[in-house]
Amino acid sequence: MKNSNTNILVFLCAIYIIYFIYSIFQNANTPPITFTLICIYALIYLADEIVLKDKLSKWGTGKSFDNMRKVEWYRLITAPFFHMNLLHMMANLFGIYFVGSFLEDKIGSGLFLLMYMVGNLLVSLLFSAFSSFIKGTGASPGIFALIGCIFYLYIQTPELFDFHFGSWQTSYLILYTTLGNFIGLGGAISHVLGFIFGILMSMLLF
């Protein structure tokens, strides 16, 4: 019964995610890298959950160096595209959407993708070197690197961003930045590191 209810929930969420992706595809203002990342998050999670039954996650999720073979170093890059559950994926899906809506057009798609990928990679390297685990997931370090960039640019040039406090876009960004740090010590550390790396990269690039 529990598995049946879970499958129904995943199916309903899949329908909503498809509708959401279709809606933002119809919106010409959605930045291209932001849209692409949303599609990748959703496609990987739904395909692995519904069709492949965790086979994809066994191949691509993160591992610490003490649990990783040399031929598996690709996991440092692939791990951030996997998520541990539906809530985790949805939180990051909306997180990258709102962060991308605020930032990608301001700094350009190339730099946006670079900061996202480097933020994820640096945090993955640190965690793989100094901790032991066999299933690392989540894009939030890269998203927090982009939030660090927003923070830095806002301090330097406040008029660059049109924040409306009380709007649901700004409210979600604030909630994501704060509540996301209560999921556990490891998650909070990865978020703080991503945020710091985002600021440092911004100082070098802007």
PDB file of C-alpha atoms in Angstrom:
ATOM      1  CA  MET A   1       0.000   0.000   0.000  1.00  0.00           C
ATOM      2  CA  LYS A   2       2.846   2.364   0.886  1.00  0.00           C
ATOM      3  CA  ASN A   3       4.612   1.722  -2.430  1.00  0.00           C
ATOM      4  CA  SER A   4       1.327   2.242  -4.275  1.00  0.00           C
ATOM      5  CA  ASN A   5       0.772   5.605  -2.593  1.00  0.00           C
ATOM      6  CA  THR A   6       4.361   6.618  -3.354  1.00  0.00           C
ATOM      7  CA  ASN A   7       3.947   5.704  -7.019  1.00  0.00           C
ATOM      8  CA  ILE A   8       0.724   7.730  -7.224  1.00  0.00           C
ATOM      9  CA  LEU A   9       2.482  10.729  -5.643  1.00  0.00           C
ATOM     10  CA  VAL A  10       5.406  10.472  -8.051  1.00  0.00           C
ATOM     11  CA  PHE A  11       2.999  10.177 -10.994  1.00  0.00           C
ATOM     12  CA  LEU A  12       1.022  13.262  -9.920  1.00  0.00           C
ATOM     13  CA  CYS A  13       4.205  15.234  -9.345  1.00  0.00           C
ATOM     14  CA  ALA A  14       5.480  14.128 -12.752  1.00  0.00           C
ATOM     15  CA  ILE A  15       2.366  15.583 -14.346  1.00  0.00           C
ATOM     16  CA  TYR A  16       2.858  18.857 -12.453  1.00  0.00           C
ATOM     17  CA  ILE A  17       6.565  19.015 -13.364  1.00  0.00           C
ATOM     18  CA  ILE A  18       5.763  18.478 -17.046  1.00  0.00           C
ATOM     19  CA  TYR A  19       3.141  21.227 -16.834  1.00  0.00           C
ATOM     20  CA  PHE A  20       5.611  23.528 -15.055  1.00  0.00           C
ATOM     21  CA  ILE A  21       8.320  22.907 -17.661  1.00  0.00           C
ATOM     22  CA  TYR A  22       5.805  23.504 -20.456  1.00  0.00           C
ATOM     23  CA  SER A  23       4.733  26.766 -18.788  1.00  0.00           C
ATOM     24  CA  ILE A  24       8.238  28.159 -18.491  1.00  0.00           C
ATOM     25  CA  PHE A  25       9.035  26.951 -22.016  1.00  0.00           C
ATOM     26  CA  GLN A  26       6.136  29.091 -23.205  1.00  0.00           C
ATOM     27  CA  ASN A  27       7.640  32.030 -21.323  1.00  0.00           C
ATOM     28  CA  ALA A  28      10.213  33.585 -23.635  1.00  0.00           C
ATOM     29  CA  ASN A  29      11.868  35.272 -20.643  1.00  0.00           C
ATOM     30  CA  THR A  30      13.076  32.017 -19.073  1.00  0.00           C
ATOM     31  CA  PRO A  31      16.907  31.968 -19.427  1.00  0.00           C
ATOM     32  CA  PRO A  32      18.242  29.027 -21.488  1.00  0.00           C
ATOM     33  CA  ILE A  33      20.663  27.454 -18.982  1.00  0.00           C
ATOM     34  CA  THR A  34      18.108  27.739 -16.199  1.00  0.00           C
ATOM     35  CA  PHE A  35      15.523  25.994 -18.362  1.00  0.00           C
ATOM     36  CA  THR A  36      18.015  23.294 -19.398  1.00  0.00           C
ATOM     37  CA  LEU A  37      19.004  22.527 -15.792  1.00  0.00           C
ATOM     38  CA  ILE A  38      15.349  22.258 -14.767  1.00  0.00           C
ATOM     39  CA  CYS A  39      14.743  19.752 -17.556  1.00  0.00           C
ATOM     40  CA  ILE A  40      17.825  17.731 -16.594  1.00  0.00           C
ATOM     41  CA  TYR A  41      16.829  17.571 -12.900  1.00  0.00           C
ATOM     42  CA  ALA A  42      13.323  16.425 -13.767  1.00  0.00           C
ATOM     43  CA  LEU A  43      14.315  13.986 -16.510  1.00  0.00           C
ATOM     44  CA  ILE A  44      16.988  12.231 -14.446  1.00  0.00           C
ATOM     45  CA  TYR A  45      14.826  11.932 -11.343  1.00  0.00           C
ATOM     46  CA  LEU A  46      11.650  10.773 -13.081  1.00  0.00           C
ATOM     47  CA  ALA A  47      13.433   8.392 -15.447  1.00  0.00           C
ATOM     48  CA  ASP A  48      15.385   6.814 -12.591  1.00  0.00           C
ATOM     49  CA  GLU A  49      12.388   6.628 -10.265  1.00  0.00           C
ATOM     50  CA  ILE A  50       9.745   5.426 -12.716  1.00  0.00           C
ATOM     51  CA  VAL A  51      11.614   3.552 -15.447  1.00  0.00           C
ATOM     52  CA  LEU A  52      15.137   2.612 -14.376  1.00  0.00           C
ATOM     53  CA  LYS A  53      14.413   1.918 -10.690  1.00  0.00           C
ATOM     54  CA  ASP A  54      17.608   3.478  -9.253  1.00  0.00           C
ATOM     55  CA  LYS A  55      19.941   1.996 -11.882  1.00  0.00           C
ATOM     56  CA  LEU A  56      20.941   5.475 -13.062  1.00  0.00           C
ATOM     57  CA  SER A  57      21.595   6.763  -9.542  1.00  0.00           C
ATOM     58  CA  LYS A  58      23.834   3.759  -8.790  1.00  0.00           C
ATOM     59  CA  TRP A  59      25.920   4.818 -11.771  1.00  0.00           C
ATOM     60  CA  GLY A  60      25.996   8.584 -11.239  1.00  0.00           C
ATOM     61  CA  THR A  61      25.605   9.615  -7.577  1.00  0.00           C
ATOM     62  CA  GLY A  62      28.596  10.821  -5.609  1.00  0.00           C
ATOM     63  CA  LYS A  63      31.077   8.817  -3.580  1.00  0.00           C
ATOM     64  CA  SER A  64      33.968   9.804  -1.370  1.00  0.00           C
ATOM     65  CA  PHE A  65      37.436   9.063  -2.699  1.00  0.00           C
ATOM     66  CA  ASP A  66      37.862   6.152  -0.286  1.00  0.00           C
ATOM     67  CA  ASN A  67      34.798   4.481  -1.846  1.00  0.00           C
ATOM     68  CA  MET A  68      35.439   5.529  -5.445  1.00  0.00           C
ATOM     69  CA  ARG A  69      37.414   3.699  -8.101  1.00  0.00           C
ATOM     70  CA  LYS A  70      39.636   5.810 -10.363  1.00  0.00           C
ATOM     71  CA  VAL A  71      37.316   5.223 -13.310  1.00  0.00           C
ATOM     72  CA  GLU A  72      34.455   6.726 -11.267  1.00  0.00           C
ATOM     73  CA  TRP A  73      35.790  10.259 -10.920  1.00  0.00           C
ATOM     74  CA  TYR A  74      33.063  11.352 -13.318  1.00  0.00           C
ATOM     75  CA  ARG A  75      30.767  11.164 -10.262  1.00  0.00           C
ATOM     76  CA  LEU A  76      32.196  14.496  -9.105  1.00  0.00           C
ATOM     77  CA  ILE A  77      30.389  16.059 -12.076  1.00  0.00           C
ATOM     78  CA  THR A  78      27.292  13.850 -12.348  1.00  0.00           C
ATOM     79  CA  ALA A  79      26.338  13.677  -8.642  1.00  0.00           C
ATOM     80  CA  PRO A  80      24.783  17.189  -8.445  1.00  0.00           C
ATOM     81  CA  PHE A  81      22.216  16.219 -11.080  1.00  0.00           C
ATOM     82  CA  PHE A  82      20.775  13.493  -8.844  1.00  0.00           C
ATOM     83  CA  HIS A  83      18.472  13.979  -5.855  1.00  0.00           C
ATOM     84  CA  MET A  84      17.740  11.762  -2.871  1.00  0.00           C
ATOM     85  CA  ASN A  85      13.944  12.102  -3.049  1.00  0.00           C
ATOM     86  CA  LEU A  86      11.085  13.977  -4.696  1.00  0.00           C
ATOM     87  CA  LEU A  87      11.065  16.845  -2.188  1.00  0.00           C
ATOM     88  CA  HIS A  88      14.800  17.344  -2.616  1.00  0.00           C
ATOM     89  CA  MET A  89      14.457  17.494  -6.397  1.00  0.00           C
ATOM     90  CA  MET A  90      11.464  19.855  -6.309  1.00  0.00           C
ATOM     91  CA  ALA A  91      13.212  22.223  -3.882  1.00  0.00           C
ATOM     92  CA  ASN A  92      16.254  22.484  -6.147  1.00  0.00           C
ATOM     93  CA  LEU A  93      14.139  22.673  -9.293  1.00  0.00           C
ATOM     94  CA  PHE A  94      12.353  25.762  -7.998  1.00  0.00           C
ATOM     95  CA  GLY A  95      15.606  27.013  -6.458  1.00  0.00           C
ATOM     96  CA  ILE A  96      17.473  27.080  -9.776  1.00  0.00           C
ATOM     97  CA  TYR A  97      14.408  28.556 -11.494  1.00  0.00           C
ATOM     98  CA  PHE A  98      14.208  31.582  -9.215  1.00  0.00           C
ATOM     99  CA  VAL A  99      17.974  32.040  -8.923  1.00  0.00           C
ATOM    100  CA  GLY A 100      18.302  31.784 -12.697  1.00  0.00           C
ATOM    101  CA  SER A 101      15.439  34.221 -13.234  1.00  0.00           C
ATOM    102  CA  PHE A 102      17.255  36.778 -11.099  1.00  0.00           C
ATOM    103  CA  LEU A 103      20.813  36.158 -12.260  1.00  0.00           C
ATOM    104  CA  GLU A 104      21.404  34.454 -15.613  1.00  0.00           C
ATOM    105  CA  ASP A 105      20.511  37.396 -17.840  1.00  0.00           C
ATOM    106  CA  LYS A 106      22.591  39.703 -15.629  1.00  0.00           C
ATOM    107  CA  ILE A 107      25.886  37.820 -15.958  1.00  0.00           C
ATOM    108  CA  GLY A 108      25.333  35.843 -19.157  1.00  0.00           C
ATOM    109  CA  SER A 109      24.571  32.172 -19.652  1.00  0.00           C
ATOM    110  CA  GLY A 110      28.231  31.157 -19.966  1.00  0.00           C
ATOM    111  CA  LEU A 111      29.307  32.593 -16.619  1.00  0.00           C
ATOM    112  CA  PHE A 112      26.093  31.385 -15.002  1.00  0.00           C
ATOM    113  CA  LEU A 113      26.811  27.792 -16.039  1.00  0.00           C
ATOM    114  CA  LEU A 114      30.497  28.114 -15.140  1.00  0.00           C
ATOM    115  CA  MET A 115      29.777  29.293 -11.594  1.00  0.00           C
ATOM    116  CA  TYR A 116      27.125  26.624 -11.112  1.00  0.00           C
ATOM    117  CA  MET A 117      29.401  23.799 -12.298  1.00  0.00           C
ATOM    118  CA  VAL A 118      32.529  25.006 -10.483  1.00  0.00           C
ATOM    119  CA  GLY A 119      30.583  25.565  -7.246  1.00  0.00           C
ATOM    120  CA  ASN A 120      29.272  22.010  -7.351  1.00  0.00           C
ATOM    121  CA  LEU A 121      32.642  20.564  -8.342  1.00  0.00           C
ATOM    122  CA  LEU A 122      34.634  22.310  -5.593  1.00  0.00           C
ATOM    123  CA  VAL A 123      32.207  21.233  -2.872  1.00  0.00           C
ATOM    124  CA  SER A 124      32.148  17.668  -4.250  1.00  0.00           C
ATOM    125  CA  LEU A 125      35.950  17.581  -4.186  1.00  0.00           C
ATOM    126  CA  LEU A 126      36.120  18.750  -0.567  1.00  0.00           C
ATOM    127  CA  PHE A 127      33.441  16.354   0.654  1.00  0.00           C
ATOM    128  CA  SER A 128      34.950  13.436  -1.283  1.00  0.00           C
ATOM    129  CA  ALA A 129      38.387  14.148   0.171  1.00  0.00           C
ATOM    130  CA  PHE A 130      37.464  14.787   3.814  1.00  0.00           C
ATOM    131  CA  SER A 131      34.420  12.589   4.478  1.00  0.00           C
ATOM    132  CA  SER A 132      33.250   9.063   3.700  1.00  0.00           C
ATOM    133  CA  PHE A 133      29.996   8.343   1.863  1.00  0.00           C
ATOM    134  CA  ILE A 134      28.591   6.185  -0.933  1.00  0.00           C
ATOM    135  CA  LYS A 135      25.627   8.231  -2.208  1.00  0.00           C
ATOM    136  CA  GLY A 136      26.111  11.970  -2.546  1.00  0.00           C
ATOM    137  CA  THR A 137      23.367  13.915  -4.317  1.00  0.00           C
ATOM    138  CA  GLY A 138      22.032  17.404  -4.853  1.00  0.00           C
ATOM    139  CA  ALA A 139      22.609  20.552  -6.888  1.00  0.00           C
ATOM    140  CA  SER A 140      22.344  22.941  -3.960  1.00  0.00           C
ATOM    141  CA  PRO A 141      26.108  23.746  -3.635  1.00  0.00           C
ATOM    142  CA  GLY A 142      26.052  25.088  -7.201  1.00  0.00           C
ATOM    143  CA  ILE A 143      22.805  26.944  -6.558  1.00  0.00           C
ATOM    144  CA  PHE A 144      24.270  28.465  -3.402  1.00  0.00           C
ATOM    145  CA  ALA A 145      27.340  29.517  -5.390  1.00  0.00           C
ATOM    146  CA  LEU A 146      24.968  31.450  -7.648  1.00  0.00           C
ATOM    147  CA  ILE A 147      23.232  32.907  -4.578  1.00  0.00           C
ATOM    148  CA  GLY A 148      26.684  34.000  -3.383  1.00  0.00           C
ATOM    149  CA  CYS A 149      27.115  35.751  -6.732  1.00  0.00           C
ATOM    150  CA  ILE A 150      23.752  37.500  -6.302  1.00  0.00           C
ATOM    151  CA  PHE A 151      24.785  38.594  -2.797  1.00  0.00           C
ATOM    152  CA  TYR A 152      28.106  39.985  -4.030  1.00  0.00           C
ATOM    153  CA  LEU A 153      26.613  41.821  -7.002  1.00  0.00           C
ATOM    154  CA  TYR A 154      23.766  43.193  -4.885  1.00  0.00           C
ATOM    155  CA  ILE A 155      26.274  44.631  -2.395  1.00  0.00           C
ATOM    156  CA  GLN A 156      28.237  46.179  -5.258  1.00  0.00           C
ATOM    157  CA  THR A 157      25.299  47.352  -7.394  1.00  0.00           C
ATOM    158  CA  PRO A 158      21.906  47.151  -5.629  1.00  0.00           C
ATOM    159  CA  GLU A 159      20.018  48.599  -8.594  1.00  0.00           C
ATOM    160  CA  LEU A 160      21.056  45.600 -10.705  1.00  0.00           C
ATOM    161  CA  PHE A 161      18.324  43.476  -9.103  1.00  0.00           C
ATOM    162  CA  ASP A 162      14.657  44.252  -8.962  1.00  0.00           C
ATOM    163  CA  PHE A 163      13.825  42.516  -5.679  1.00  0.00           C
ATOM    164  CA  HIS A 164      10.262  42.897  -4.435  1.00  0.00           C
ATOM    165  CA  PHE A 165      10.184  41.698  -0.847  1.00  0.00           C
ATOM    166  CA  GLY A 166       6.882  39.939  -0.294  1.00  0.00           C
ATOM    167  CA  SER A 167       6.661  38.613  -3.850  1.00  0.00           C
ATOM    168  CA  TRP A 168       6.587  34.836  -4.066  1.00  0.00           C
ATOM    169  CA  GLN A 169       9.772  34.764  -6.189  1.00  0.00           C
ATOM    170  CA  THR A 170      11.806  36.687  -3.614  1.00  0.00           C
ATOM    171  CA  SER A 171      10.120  34.888  -0.721  1.00  0.00           C
ATOM    172  CA  TYR A 172      11.040  31.470  -2.127  1.00  0.00           C
ATOM    173  CA  LEU A 173      14.637  32.554  -2.653  1.00  0.00           C
ATOM    174  CA  ILE A 174      14.863  33.703   0.977  1.00  0.00           C
ATOM    175  CA  LEU A 175      13.192  30.533   2.285  1.00  0.00           C
ATOM    176  CA  TYR A 176      15.426  28.327   0.123  1.00  0.00           C
ATOM    177  CA  THR A 177      18.525  30.111   1.387  1.00  0.00           C
ATOM    178  CA  THR A 178      17.532  29.794   5.055  1.00  0.00           C
ATOM    179  CA  LEU A 179      15.419  26.639   5.478  1.00  0.00           C
ATOM    180  CA  GLY A 180      17.721  24.623   3.230  1.00  0.00           C
ATOM    181  CA  ASN A 181      20.342  24.753   5.975  1.00  0.00           C
ATOM    182  CA  PHE A 182      18.180  22.828   8.443  1.00  0.00           C
ATOM    183  CA  ILE A 183      18.298  19.514   6.580  1.00  0.00           C
ATOM    184  CA  GLY A 184      21.430  18.381   8.401  1.00  0.00           C
ATOM    185  CA  LEU A 185      24.976  19.438   9.204  1.00  0.00           C
ATOM    186  CA  GLY A 186      26.431  18.071   5.968  1.00  0.00           C
ATOM    187  CA  GLY A 187      23.874  19.929   3.883  1.00  0.00           C
ATOM    188  CA  ALA A 188      24.439  23.172   5.766  1.00  0.00           C
ATOM    189  CA  ILE A 189      28.221  22.921   5.351  1.00  0.00           C
ATOM    190  CA  SER A 190      27.889  22.241   1.618  1.00  0.00           C
ATOM    191  CA  HIS A 191      25.595  25.266   1.257  1.00  0.00           C
ATOM    192  CA  VAL A 192      27.936  27.577   3.151  1.00  0.00           C
ATOM    193  CA  LEU A 193      30.906  26.372   1.106  1.00  0.00           C
ATOM    194  CA  GLY A 194      28.991  26.868  -2.137  1.00  0.00           C
ATOM    195  CA  PHE A 195      27.985  30.371  -1.036  1.00  0.00           C
ATOM    196  CA  ILE A 196      31.602  31.269  -0.170  1.00  0.00           C
ATOM    197  CA  PHE A 197      32.922  29.878  -3.453  1.00  0.00           C
ATOM    198  CA  GLY A 198      30.271  31.904  -5.278  1.00  0.00           C
ATOM    199  CA  ILE A 199      31.444  35.109  -3.625  1.00  0.00           C
ATOM    200  CA  LEU A 200      35.105  34.316  -4.335  1.00  0.00           C
ATOM    201  CA  MET A 201      34.401  33.541  -7.986  1.00  0.00           C
ATOM    202  CA  SER A 202      32.388  36.746  -8.269  1.00  0.00           C
ATOM    203  CA  MET A 203      35.287  38.749  -6.857  1.00  0.00           C
ATOM    204  CA  LEU A 204      37.540  37.274  -9.554  1.00  0.00           C
ATOM    205  CA  LEU A 205      35.090  37.615 -12.434  1.00  0.00           C
ATOM    206  CA  PHE A 206      33.378  40.968 -11.829  1.00  0.00           C
TER     207      PHE A 206
END
